[in-house]
Amino acid sequence: MRISTKTIYENATSQLNSLQSQMARTQNQLATNKRVLTAADDPIASARALEVTQSQSLNTQYGTNRANANSSLSLVESAISNGADLVMDVQTLVVQAGNGTLSKSDRLQIATEIEGRMQDLLGIANTADGSGGYLFSGYKGTTMPFVQTDSGANYQGDQGQRKLQVGSSRSIAISDSGSSIFENNRTGNGSYQTKMVDGNTGSAVAGSGSVSDATKLTGHNYTLEFKVDGDKTTYTVTDNSTSPKTAVLSDEPYVAGKQIAFDGTSFTITGAPANGDKFEVKPSEKESIFTTMTNLVNALRDSGEDSGSLATLANKLSTASEGLKSSLDNMLTVRASVGSRMKELDYLEDQGSDLDIQYKGTLSKLQDLDIVKAISDYATQQTTLEAAQKSFKTMSGLSLFNYIG
C-alpha cells in the first residue's frame, strides 16, 4: 500500500498533538493535585463533588453564625450577671435599712445609694449590642428598651427573641427581651402576697408566708382587719371577691407570731396592730424590678421616727425584699437558659467540625489525585512522546532522492 507524504505528516501531527495534550493534562493534575479538572473527566464525581462543596459552604456559614450567636449570648450573660450582682447589693442595703437604730439621715443615705444602684441597673438593661442596637429590646433592636419614669421604668421593646440559624435544623435565640428579665417578677411569695394597707398606725408587720395547700388556693382578694378592744385584739378575714363579701375567719384572737391560715394560705403577723389596721392578701402579680426599687427608695425617704412609721417601713422593706428575691431568681433563671444555649452551641460547633472533616474526606476521595500513579503516567507519556517525535523525524526524513546516486 502506498502512503503519501501528506498522510504521514497528518497522522504524525495528530498523534503528537494527542500525546502532548495528555501530558499537559497530567501536568495540570500534578500542579493542582486534582484528579478531576473538568466535569468531562468524571461526570458522576463532579456532580457529587458539587453537592458536597455546597454542603461544606453551608456548614462554614453555620459556623460563622455560631460564632456570632456565642458572642451575642456572652454579652447577654455578662449583662445579666452584672444585674444580679447589683440586685444582691440592694438586698444587702435593705437588710441594713431594717436596723431599728438607724436615723432618718442614715436611711436617706441608703435611699440615695439604692437610687444609684437603680441607675446602674437601668444602664445594664439598656446595654448596646455593639452593632448599633440594644440587647434587650426584642425585635425592636434599635429602640432603647427602658425609659425611666416616676414609678420606675417603661419598657419600649417587644417580647421577641432574635434568632440565628446555627445548624441545618437548628435555630437558636441570641437575645432575651428586657420584659422577661426585668419585669417578669412575681410579688409576694410567688403565689400570693400579704401587704399592709396604707394608713395603718400600729406596729404590726406581716411575713411573706407560704402555700399550705395549693389545691385550696382560690385566687381571691382578701382583707384582714384588726379590732382592738381594751386588752383584747381580734382579726377578721373577708373574701372581697365574692358577692356579697363573705367572712372567712371572724373575730379570731390575735397572737403575735402565731400562724394565720385560710384557703391554702399561711403567714404570720408580728407586732401590735392598732384598731382598724388592715392587711391585703391577694394573688401575686408581675412587677418590674425598677418599680420595686423606686417604691423602696420612696419608702426610705418617707419614713418617720415613731413606732407606727417604723412599722410601715418594716412592712415596705419586707415587700421590697420579696420583690428583689423574685427578681434575682428570675435573672438567674434567664442566665441559666442563656448558659444552656451557649453549651448547645459548643456541641453544635463540635458537630460542625466533624462534618467539615467528613466533607473534606469525601471531596478528597472524589477529586484528589493519586500522586504516585500520576507521576508514573507522566513519565510513560513523556517517553511515548519522545519516541513518537523521534520516529516522526525519521519517517519525515525518508526520501527516494537519498537513494539516487
mmCIF file of C-alpha atoms in Angstrom, residues 5-379:
data_model
loop_
_atom_site.group_PDB
_atom_site.id
_atom_site.type_symbol
_atom_site.label_atom_id
_atom_site.label_comp_id
_atom_site.label_asym_id
_atom_site.label_seq_id
_atom_site.Cartn_x
_atom_site.Cartn_y
_atom_site.Cartn_z
ATOM 1 C CA THR A 5 3.849 12.091 2.400
ATOM 2 C CA LYS A 6 0.787 14.170 3.287
ATOM 3 C CA THR A 7 -0.763 11.239 5.128
ATOM 4 C CA ILE A 8 2.402 10.637 7.061
ATOM 5 C CA TYR A 9 2.534 14.242 8.210
ATOM 6 C CA GLU A 10 -1.177 14.409 9.103
ATOM 7 C CA ASN A 11 -1.169 11.177 11.121
ATOM 8 C CA ALA A 12 2.059 12.021 12.891
ATOM 9 C CA THR A 13 0.911 15.534 13.741
ATOM 10 C CA SER A 14 -2.395 14.256 15.121
ATOM 11 C CA GLN A 15 -0.654 11.656 17.278
ATOM 12 C CA LEU A 16 1.890 14.149 18.575
ATOM 13 C CA ASN A 17 -0.880 16.648 19.463
ATOM 14 C CA SER A 18 -2.810 13.929 21.290
ATOM 15 C CA LEU A 19 0.248 12.854 23.291
ATOM 16 C CA GLN A 20 1.110 16.452 24.146
ATOM 17 C CA SER A 21 -2.487 17.066 25.302
ATOM 18 C CA GLN A 22 -2.339 14.008 27.561
ATOM 19 C CA MET A 23 0.960 15.206 29.037
ATOM 20 C CA ALA A 24 -0.416 18.708 29.556
ATOM 21 C CA ARG A 25 -3.491 17.296 31.315
ATOM 22 C CA THR A 26 -1.360 15.114 33.589
ATOM 23 C CA GLN A 27 0.887 18.093 34.307
ATOM 24 C CA ASN A 28 -2.155 20.174 35.312
ATOM 25 C CA GLN A 29 -3.338 17.356 37.565
ATOM 26 C CA LEU A 30 0.056 17.231 39.252
ATOM 27 C CA ALA A 31 0.149 21.022 39.624
ATOM 28 C CA THR A 32 -3.327 21.198 41.242
ATOM 29 C CA ASN A 33 -3.298 17.786 42.951
ATOM 30 C CA LYS A 34 -6.742 17.258 41.445
ATOM 31 C CA ARG A 35 -7.837 14.237 39.509
ATOM 32 C CA VAL A 36 -10.990 15.872 38.171
ATOM 33 C CA LEU A 37 -10.192 19.117 36.358
ATOM 34 C CA THR A 38 -13.427 19.413 34.392
ATOM 35 C CA ALA A 39 -16.797 17.739 34.566
ATOM 36 C CA ALA A 40 -15.853 15.755 31.460
ATOM 37 C CA ASP A 41 -13.101 13.955 33.399
ATOM 38 C CA ASP A 42 -15.648 12.228 35.696
ATOM 39 C CA PRO A 43 -19.263 13.458 35.391
ATOM 40 C CA ILE A 44 -20.561 11.476 38.379
ATOM 41 C CA ALA A 45 -17.718 12.523 40.684
ATOM 42 C CA SER A 46 -18.064 16.146 39.539
ATOM 43 C CA ALA A 47 -21.773 16.228 40.332
ATOM 44 C CA ARG A 48 -21.240 14.622 43.728
ATOM 45 C CA ALA A 49 -18.327 16.989 44.491
ATOM 46 C CA LEU A 50 -20.551 19.985 43.712
ATOM 47 C CA GLU A 51 -23.175 18.755 46.186
ATOM 48 C CA VAL A 52 -20.561 18.167 48.882
ATOM 49 C CA THR A 53 -18.946 21.568 48.242
ATOM 50 C CA GLN A 54 -22.305 23.299 48.646
ATOM 51 C CA SER A 55 -22.952 21.423 51.897
ATOM 52 C CA GLN A 56 -19.477 22.338 53.094
ATOM 53 C CA SER A 57 -20.113 26.026 52.325
ATOM 54 C CA LEU A 58 -23.373 25.920 54.297
ATOM 55 C CA ASN A 59 -21.593 24.253 57.197
ATOM 56 C CA THR A 60 -18.960 27.002 57.122
ATOM 57 C CA GLN A 61 -21.693 29.658 57.238
ATOM 58 C CA TYR A 62 -23.371 27.878 60.148
ATOM 59 C CA GLY A 63 -20.009 28.001 61.923
ATOM 60 C CA THR A 64 -19.866 31.764 61.385
ATOM 61 C CA ASN A 65 -23.429 32.061 62.715
ATOM 62 C CA ARG A 66 -22.499 30.007 65.775
ATOM 63 C CA ALA A 67 -19.577 32.320 66.483
ATOM 64 C CA ASN A 68 -21.870 35.363 66.178
ATOM 65 C CA ALA A 69 -24.515 33.715 68.365
ATOM 66 C CA ASN A 70 -21.961 32.840 71.019
ATOM 67 C CA SER A 71 -20.690 36.426 71.009
ATOM 68 C CA SER A 72 -24.224 37.816 71.460
ATOM 69 C CA LEU A 73 -25.090 35.345 74.208
ATOM 70 C CA SER A 74 -21.834 36.158 76.002
ATOM 71 C CA LEU A 75 -22.898 39.814 76.100
ATOM 72 C CA VAL A 76 -26.346 38.831 77.416
ATOM 73 C CA GLU A 77 -24.862 36.548 80.059
ATOM 74 C CA SER A 78 -22.404 39.204 81.211
ATOM 75 C CA ALA A 79 -25.144 41.856 81.461
ATOM 76 C CA ILE A 80 -27.460 39.575 83.453
ATOM 77 C CA SER A 81 -24.602 38.564 85.746
ATOM 78 C CA ASN A 82 -23.817 42.223 86.467
ATOM 79 C CA GLY A 83 -27.518 42.916 87.038
ATOM 80 C CA ALA A 84 -27.775 40.035 89.502
ATOM 81 C CA ASP A 85 -24.766 41.380 91.423
ATOM 82 C CA LEU A 86 -26.474 44.783 91.672
ATOM 83 C CA VAL A 87 -29.693 43.228 92.983
ATOM 84 C CA MET A 88 -27.724 41.333 95.632
ATOM 85 C CA ASP A 89 -26.079 44.603 96.672
ATOM 86 C CA VAL A 90 -29.532 46.185 97.052
ATOM 87 C CA GLN A 91 -30.700 43.198 99.124
ATOM 88 C CA THR A 92 -27.818 43.856 101.492
ATOM 89 C CA LEU A 93 -28.822 47.507 101.732
ATOM 90 C CA VAL A 94 -32.434 46.509 102.510
ATOM 91 C CA VAL A 95 -31.229 44.397 105.429
ATOM 92 C CA GLN A 96 -29.121 47.328 106.590
ATOM 93 C CA ALA A 97 -32.083 49.695 106.280
ATOM 94 C CA GLY A 98 -34.141 47.445 108.567
ATOM 95 C CA ASN A 99 -31.871 48.228 111.519
ATOM 96 C CA GLY A 100 -34.100 49.999 114.014
ATOM 97 C CA THR A 101 -31.213 52.056 115.381
ATOM 98 C CA LEU A 102 -30.711 53.955 112.119
ATOM 99 C CA SER A 103 -31.669 57.601 111.998
ATOM 100 C CA LYS A 104 -33.688 59.337 109.306
ATOM 101 C CA SER A 105 -30.422 60.678 107.873
ATOM 102 C CA ASP A 106 -28.970 57.156 107.683
ATOM 103 C CA ARG A 107 -31.987 55.888 105.793
ATOM 104 C CA LEU A 108 -31.780 58.811 103.360
ATOM 105 C CA GLN A 109 -28.177 57.869 102.609
ATOM 106 C CA ILE A 110 -29.212 54.287 101.948
ATOM 107 C CA ALA A 111 -32.030 55.527 99.694
ATOM 108 C CA THR A 112 -29.529 57.574 97.677
ATOM 109 C CA GLU A 113 -27.260 54.552 97.347
ATOM 110 C CA ILE A 114 -30.134 52.342 96.183
ATOM 111 C CA GLU A 115 -31.132 55.013 93.680
ATOM 112 C CA GLY A 116 -27.606 54.895 92.300
ATOM 113 C CA ARG A 117 -27.825 51.097 92.005
ATOM 114 C CA MET A 118 -31.089 51.511 90.101
ATOM 115 C CA GLN A 119 -29.399 53.863 87.625
ATOM 116 C CA ASP A 120 -26.659 51.279 87.154
ATOM 117 C CA LEU A 121 -29.255 48.554 86.608
ATOM 118 C CA LEU A 122 -31.094 50.742 84.119
ATOM 119 C CA GLY A 123 -27.830 51.152 82.230
ATOM 120 C CA ILE A 124 -27.416 47.369 82.138
ATOM 121 C CA ALA A 125 -30.993 46.951 80.892
ATOM 122 C CA ASN A 126 -30.150 49.377 78.069
ATOM 123 C CA THR A 127 -26.889 47.626 77.113
ATOM 124 C CA ALA A 128 -25.930 48.072 73.449
ATOM 125 C CA ASP A 129 -25.189 45.015 71.329
ATOM 126 C CA GLY A 130 -22.125 46.525 69.639
ATOM 127 C CA SER A 131 -23.749 46.814 66.224
ATOM 128 C CA GLY A 132 -25.948 49.877 66.680
ATOM 129 C CA GLY A 133 -28.776 48.182 68.571
ATOM 130 C CA TYR A 134 -29.736 47.041 72.071
ATOM 131 C CA LEU A 135 -29.549 43.603 73.656
ATOM 132 C CA PHE A 136 -32.891 43.577 75.457
ATOM 133 C CA SER A 137 -35.375 45.321 73.146
ATOM 134 C CA GLY A 138 -36.643 42.168 71.397
ATOM 135 C CA TYR A 139 -37.248 42.589 67.673
ATOM 136 C CA LYS A 140 -37.077 46.374 68.102
ATOM 137 C CA GLY A 141 -33.309 46.226 68.050
ATOM 138 C CA THR A 142 -32.717 49.949 67.571
ATOM 139 C CA THR A 143 -35.200 51.062 70.239
ATOM 140 C CA MET A 144 -33.890 51.810 73.736
ATOM 141 C CA PRO A 145 -35.576 49.174 75.929
ATOM 142 C CA PHE A 146 -36.242 51.156 79.112
ATOM 143 C CA VAL A 147 -37.040 54.803 79.837
ATOM 144 C CA GLN A 148 -37.122 55.897 83.473
ATOM 145 C CA THR A 149 -40.390 57.228 84.911
ATOM 146 C CA ASP A 150 -41.555 58.452 88.312
ATOM 147 C CA SER A 151 -42.852 54.985 89.170
ATOM 148 C CA GLY A 152 -39.903 53.017 87.779
ATOM 149 C CA ALA A 153 -39.276 52.495 84.073
ATOM 150 C CA ASN A 154 -41.351 51.825 80.956
ATOM 151 C CA TYR A 155 -40.386 49.022 78.617
ATOM 152 C CA GLN A 156 -40.433 50.133 74.962
ATOM 153 C CA GLY A 157 -39.337 46.918 73.286
ATOM 154 C CA ASP A 158 -41.375 43.807 72.493
ATOM 155 C CA GLN A 159 -41.362 40.181 73.605
ATOM 156 C CA GLY A 160 -39.414 38.864 70.604
ATOM 157 C CA GLN A 161 -36.235 36.792 70.744
ATOM 158 C CA ARG A 162 -33.857 37.323 67.847
ATOM 159 C CA LYS A 163 -32.650 34.013 66.411
ATOM 160 C CA LEU A 164 -29.844 32.719 64.209
ATOM 161 C CA GLN A 165 -29.717 29.558 62.119
ATOM 162 C CA VAL A 166 -26.787 27.673 63.651
ATOM 163 C CA GLY A 167 -27.337 24.269 62.070
ATOM 164 C CA SER A 168 -29.189 22.621 59.238
ATOM 165 C CA SER A 169 -32.183 22.030 61.507
ATOM 166 C CA ARG A 170 -31.500 24.299 64.479
ATOM 167 C CA SER A 171 -32.004 27.998 65.091
ATOM 168 C CA ILE A 172 -31.186 29.440 68.484
ATOM 169 C CA ALA A 173 -32.305 32.558 70.366
ATOM 170 C CA ILE A 174 -29.411 35.011 70.734
ATOM 171 C CA SER A 175 -31.273 37.536 72.891
ATOM 172 C CA ASP A 176 -33.931 37.803 75.589
ATOM 173 C CA SER A 177 -36.483 40.561 75.935
ATOM 174 C CA GLY A 178 -35.996 43.111 78.682
ATOM 175 C CA SER A 179 -39.529 42.414 79.836
ATOM 176 C CA SER A 180 -38.774 38.747 80.534
ATOM 177 C CA ILE A 181 -35.647 39.659 82.525
ATOM 178 C CA PHE A 182 -36.560 42.823 84.425
ATOM 179 C CA GLU A 183 -40.378 42.799 84.548
ATOM 180 C CA ASN A 184 -41.283 39.126 84.922
ATOM 181 C CA ASN A 185 -41.007 39.189 88.718
ATOM 182 C CA ARG A 186 -43.741 37.814 90.973
ATOM 183 C CA THR A 187 -44.734 39.779 94.047
ATOM 184 C CA GLY A 188 -45.055 38.162 97.460
ATOM 185 C CA ASN A 189 -44.032 34.528 97.675
ATOM 186 C CA GLY A 190 -44.888 33.860 94.043
ATOM 187 C CA SER A 191 -48.398 32.589 94.723
ATOM 188 C CA TYR A 192 -49.892 35.349 96.862
ATOM 189 C CA GLN A 193 -48.757 38.480 98.677
ATOM 190 C CA THR A 194 -49.575 39.850 102.096
ATOM 191 C CA LYS A 195 -49.377 43.627 102.048
ATOM 192 C CA MET A 196 -50.075 46.353 104.580
ATOM 193 C CA VAL A 197 -52.832 48.813 103.709
ATOM 194 C CA ASP A 198 -51.712 52.436 103.777
ATOM 195 C CA GLY A 199 -52.914 54.252 106.872
ATOM 196 C CA ASN A 200 -52.082 51.621 109.487
ATOM 197 C CA THR A 201 -50.947 53.153 112.780
ATOM 198 C CA GLY A 202 -49.913 50.070 114.757
ATOM 199 C CA SER A 203 -46.601 48.223 114.714
ATOM 200 C CA ALA A 204 -47.864 45.023 113.067
ATOM 201 C CA VAL A 205 -45.588 43.577 110.363
ATOM 202 C CA ALA A 206 -46.669 40.760 108.010
ATOM 203 C CA GLY A 207 -44.387 37.972 106.758
ATOM 204 C CA SER A 208 -44.423 36.656 103.203
ATOM 205 C CA GLY A 209 -45.879 33.326 104.257
ATOM 206 C CA SER A 210 -46.192 30.151 102.227
ATOM 207 C CA VAL A 211 -48.727 27.959 100.478
ATOM 208 C CA SER A 212 -50.107 25.445 102.950
ATOM 209 C CA ASP A 213 -52.343 23.654 100.431
ATOM 210 C CA ALA A 214 -52.119 24.554 96.733
ATOM 211 C CA THR A 215 -55.412 22.777 95.979
ATOM 212 C CA LYS A 216 -57.290 25.223 98.200
ATOM 213 C CA LEU A 217 -55.944 28.439 96.660
ATOM 214 C CA THR A 218 -58.828 30.455 95.259
ATOM 215 C CA GLY A 219 -57.074 33.391 93.593
ATOM 216 C CA HIS A 220 -59.375 35.733 95.517
ATOM 217 C CA ASN A 221 -58.573 39.045 97.200
ATOM 218 C CA TYR A 222 -58.882 39.138 100.989
ATOM 219 C CA THR A 223 -58.736 41.810 103.656
ATOM 220 C CA LEU A 224 -57.530 41.047 107.167
ATOM 221 C CA GLU A 225 -58.757 43.695 109.633
ATOM 222 C CA PHE A 226 -57.825 44.026 113.294
ATOM 223 C CA LYS A 227 -60.152 45.044 116.112
ATOM 224 C CA VAL A 228 -58.655 46.178 119.419
ATOM 225 C CA ASP A 229 -60.984 46.312 122.422
ATOM 226 C CA GLY A 230 -59.033 47.035 125.577
ATOM 227 C CA ASP A 231 -56.534 44.226 126.045
ATOM 228 C CA LYS A 232 -58.273 42.003 123.530
ATOM 229 C CA THR A 233 -57.153 42.012 119.904
ATOM 230 C CA THR A 234 -59.012 40.028 117.260
ATOM 231 C CA TYR A 235 -58.997 39.872 113.488
ATOM 232 C CA THR A 236 -61.472 39.105 110.746
ATOM 233 C CA VAL A 237 -60.602 37.875 107.228
ATOM 234 C CA THR A 238 -63.051 38.900 104.494
ATOM 235 C CA ASP A 239 -63.193 37.484 100.958
ATOM 236 C CA ASN A 240 -63.637 40.548 98.729
ATOM 237 C CA SER A 241 -64.065 38.541 95.522
ATOM 238 C CA THR A 242 -67.435 37.100 96.434
ATOM 239 C CA SER A 243 -70.732 38.899 96.112
ATOM 240 C CA PRO A 244 -71.700 39.701 98.733
ATOM 241 C CA LYS A 245 -68.389 39.698 100.594
ATOM 242 C CA THR A 246 -68.061 36.804 102.998
ATOM 243 C CA ALA A 247 -66.109 36.379 106.212
ATOM 244 C CA VAL A 248 -63.597 33.527 106.009
ATOM 245 C CA LEU A 249 -62.465 33.973 109.638
ATOM 246 C CA SER A 250 -64.381 36.048 112.207
ATOM 247 C CA ASP A 251 -63.144 37.587 115.454
ATOM 248 C CA GLU A 252 -60.173 35.248 115.734
ATOM 249 C CA PRO A 253 -57.931 36.037 118.710
ATOM 250 C CA TYR A 254 -54.652 37.580 117.604
ATOM 251 C CA VAL A 255 -51.390 36.223 118.969
ATOM 252 C CA ALA A 256 -48.237 37.863 117.634
ATOM 253 C CA GLY A 257 -46.225 35.391 115.547
ATOM 254 C CA LYS A 258 -48.954 32.763 115.512
ATOM 255 C CA GLN A 259 -49.746 31.305 112.101
ATOM 256 C CA ILE A 260 -52.820 32.623 110.291
ATOM 257 C CA ALA A 261 -54.143 30.140 107.734
ATOM 258 C CA PHE A 262 -57.133 30.070 105.375
ATOM 259 C CA ASP A 263 -57.922 28.915 101.823
ATOM 260 C CA GLY A 264 -54.469 27.389 101.288
ATOM 261 C CA THR A 265 -52.536 30.429 102.529
ATOM 262 C CA SER A 266 -50.405 30.558 105.656
ATOM 263 C CA PHE A 267 -48.500 33.515 107.124
ATOM 264 C CA THR A 268 -47.675 35.260 110.392
ATOM 265 C CA ILE A 269 -48.033 38.809 111.669
ATOM 266 C CA THR A 270 -45.850 40.178 114.430
ATOM 267 C CA GLY A 271 -46.056 43.374 116.470
ATOM 268 C CA ALA A 272 -49.018 45.187 117.984
ATOM 269 C CA PRO A 273 -51.712 46.228 115.498
ATOM 270 C CA ALA A 274 -53.934 49.226 116.187
ATOM 271 C CA ASN A 275 -57.674 49.153 115.944
ATOM 272 C CA GLY A 276 -58.724 49.217 112.273
ATOM 273 C CA ASP A 277 -55.311 48.262 110.876
ATOM 274 C CA LYS A 278 -55.669 46.211 107.700
ATOM 275 C CA PHE A 279 -53.628 43.887 105.508
ATOM 276 C CA GLU A 280 -54.386 42.738 101.973
ATOM 277 C CA VAL A 281 -53.929 39.138 100.919
ATOM 278 C CA LYS A 282 -54.148 38.785 97.157
ATOM 279 C CA PRO A 283 -52.659 36.747 94.281
ATOM 280 C CA SER A 284 -49.100 37.565 93.250
ATOM 281 C CA GLU A 285 -48.652 39.886 90.289
ATOM 282 C CA LYS A 286 -45.822 40.724 87.928
ATOM 283 C CA GLU A 287 -43.830 43.764 88.942
ATOM 284 C CA SER A 288 -40.829 45.469 87.329
ATOM 285 C CA ILE A 289 -37.611 45.466 89.329
ATOM 286 C CA PHE A 290 -37.465 49.214 88.671
ATOM 287 C CA THR A 291 -40.889 49.670 90.278
ATOM 288 C CA THR A 292 -39.738 47.625 93.266
ATOM 289 C CA MET A 293 -36.604 49.719 93.683
ATOM 290 C CA THR A 294 -38.454 53.012 93.193
ATOM 291 C CA ASN A 295 -41.009 52.048 95.861
ATOM 292 C CA LEU A 296 -38.143 51.066 98.144
ATOM 293 C CA VAL A 297 -36.413 54.411 97.709
ATOM 294 C CA ASN A 298 -39.671 56.277 98.360
ATOM 295 C CA ALA A 299 -40.355 54.194 101.464
ATOM 296 C CA LEU A 300 -36.946 55.044 102.927
ATOM 297 C CA ARG A 301 -37.289 58.741 102.154
ATOM 298 C CA ASP A 302 -40.837 58.927 103.555
ATOM 299 C CA SER A 303 -40.036 57.003 106.727
ATOM 300 C CA GLY A 304 -40.546 58.635 110.126
ATOM 301 C CA GLU A 305 -39.184 58.062 113.620
ATOM 302 C CA ASP A 306 -42.335 56.979 115.507
ATOM 303 C CA SER A 307 -43.261 53.342 116.043
ATOM 304 C CA GLY A 308 -46.098 53.435 113.508
ATOM 305 C CA SER A 309 -43.860 54.879 110.777
ATOM 306 C CA LEU A 310 -41.137 52.356 111.553
ATOM 307 C CA ALA A 311 -43.686 49.521 111.310
ATOM 308 C CA THR A 312 -44.859 50.876 107.968
ATOM 309 C CA LEU A 313 -41.242 50.966 106.815
ATOM 310 C CA ALA A 314 -40.685 47.405 108.039
ATOM 311 C CA ASN A 315 -43.673 46.201 106.002
ATOM 312 C CA LYS A 316 -42.466 48.009 102.899
ATOM 313 C CA LEU A 317 -38.945 46.680 103.360
ATOM 314 C CA SER A 318 -40.390 43.176 103.609
ATOM 315 C CA THR A 319 -42.362 43.731 100.391
ATOM 316 C CA ALA A 320 -39.267 45.101 98.671
ATOM 317 C CA SER A 321 -37.168 42.172 99.897
ATOM 318 C CA GLU A 322 -39.661 39.728 98.404
ATOM 319 C CA GLY A 323 -39.624 41.612 95.103
ATOM 320 C CA LEU A 324 -35.821 41.687 94.989
ATOM 321 C CA LYS A 325 -35.625 37.961 95.712
ATOM 322 C CA SER A 326 -38.116 37.228 92.954
ATOM 323 C CA SER A 327 -36.177 39.457 90.573
ATOM 324 C CA LEU A 328 -32.882 37.774 91.423
ATOM 325 C CA ASP A 329 -34.403 34.318 90.975
ATOM 326 C CA ASN A 330 -35.785 35.357 87.599
ATOM 327 C CA MET A 331 -32.430 36.769 86.456
ATOM 328 C CA LEU A 332 -30.648 33.603 87.483
ATOM 329 C CA THR A 333 -33.239 31.512 85.632
ATOM 330 C CA VAL A 334 -32.716 33.519 82.444
ATOM 331 C CA ARG A 335 -28.955 33.329 82.925
ATOM 332 C CA ALA A 336 -29.191 29.546 83.215
ATOM 333 C CA SER A 337 -31.200 29.495 79.974
ATOM 334 C CA VAL A 338 -28.505 31.581 78.251
ATOM 335 C CA GLY A 339 -25.844 29.219 79.584
ATOM 336 C CA SER A 340 -27.675 26.183 78.242
ATOM 337 C CA ARG A 341 -27.849 27.802 74.794
ATOM 338 C CA MET A 342 -24.128 28.558 74.889
ATOM 339 C CA LYS A 343 -23.484 24.931 75.857
ATOM 340 C CA GLU A 344 -25.611 23.773 72.946
ATOM 341 C CA LEU A 345 -23.562 25.979 70.625
ATOM 342 C CA ASP A 346 -20.430 24.192 71.850
ATOM 343 C CA TYR A 347 -21.972 20.839 70.967
ATOM 344 C CA LEU A 348 -23.103 22.125 67.581
ATOM 345 C CA GLU A 349 -19.612 23.509 66.924
ATOM 346 C CA ASP A 350 -18.117 20.076 67.620
ATOM 347 C CA GLN A 351 -20.626 18.512 65.239
ATOM 348 C CA GLY A 352 -19.840 21.160 62.631
ATOM 349 C CA SER A 353 -16.121 20.422 62.901
ATOM 350 C CA ASP A 354 -16.784 16.704 62.478
ATOM 351 C CA LEU A 355 -18.957 17.404 59.431
ATOM 352 C CA ASP A 356 -16.257 19.586 57.901
ATOM 353 C CA ILE A 357 -13.746 16.752 58.268
ATOM 354 C CA GLN A 358 -16.211 14.359 56.620
ATOM 355 C CA TYR A 359 -16.823 16.768 53.736
ATOM 356 C CA LYS A 360 -13.101 17.236 53.191
ATOM 357 C CA GLY A 361 -12.577 13.479 53.213
ATOM 358 C CA THR A 362 -15.379 12.929 50.706
ATOM 359 C CA LEU A 363 -14.054 15.665 48.406
ATOM 360 C CA SER A 364 -10.573 14.180 48.657
ATOM 361 C CA LYS A 365 -11.855 10.797 47.517
ATOM 362 C CA LEU A 366 -13.796 12.365 44.665
ATOM 363 C CA GLN A 367 -11.236 14.890 43.417
ATOM 364 C CA ASP A 368 -7.758 14.326 44.772
ATOM 365 C CA LEU A 369 -5.032 12.831 42.636
ATOM 366 C CA ASP A 370 -3.095 9.623 43.178
ATOM 367 C CA ILE A 371 0.325 11.298 43.022
ATOM 368 C CA VAL A 372 2.349 8.093 42.520
ATOM 369 C CA LYS A 373 0.138 6.929 39.668
ATOM 370 C CA ALA A 374 0.110 10.380 38.071
ATOM 371 C CA ILE A 375 3.925 10.643 38.135
ATOM 372 C CA SER A 376 4.178 7.188 36.621
ATOM 373 C CA ASP A 377 1.661 8.124 33.920
ATOM 374 C CA TYR A 378 3.546 11.351 33.210
ATOM 375 C CA ALA A 379 6.856 9.507 32.805
#
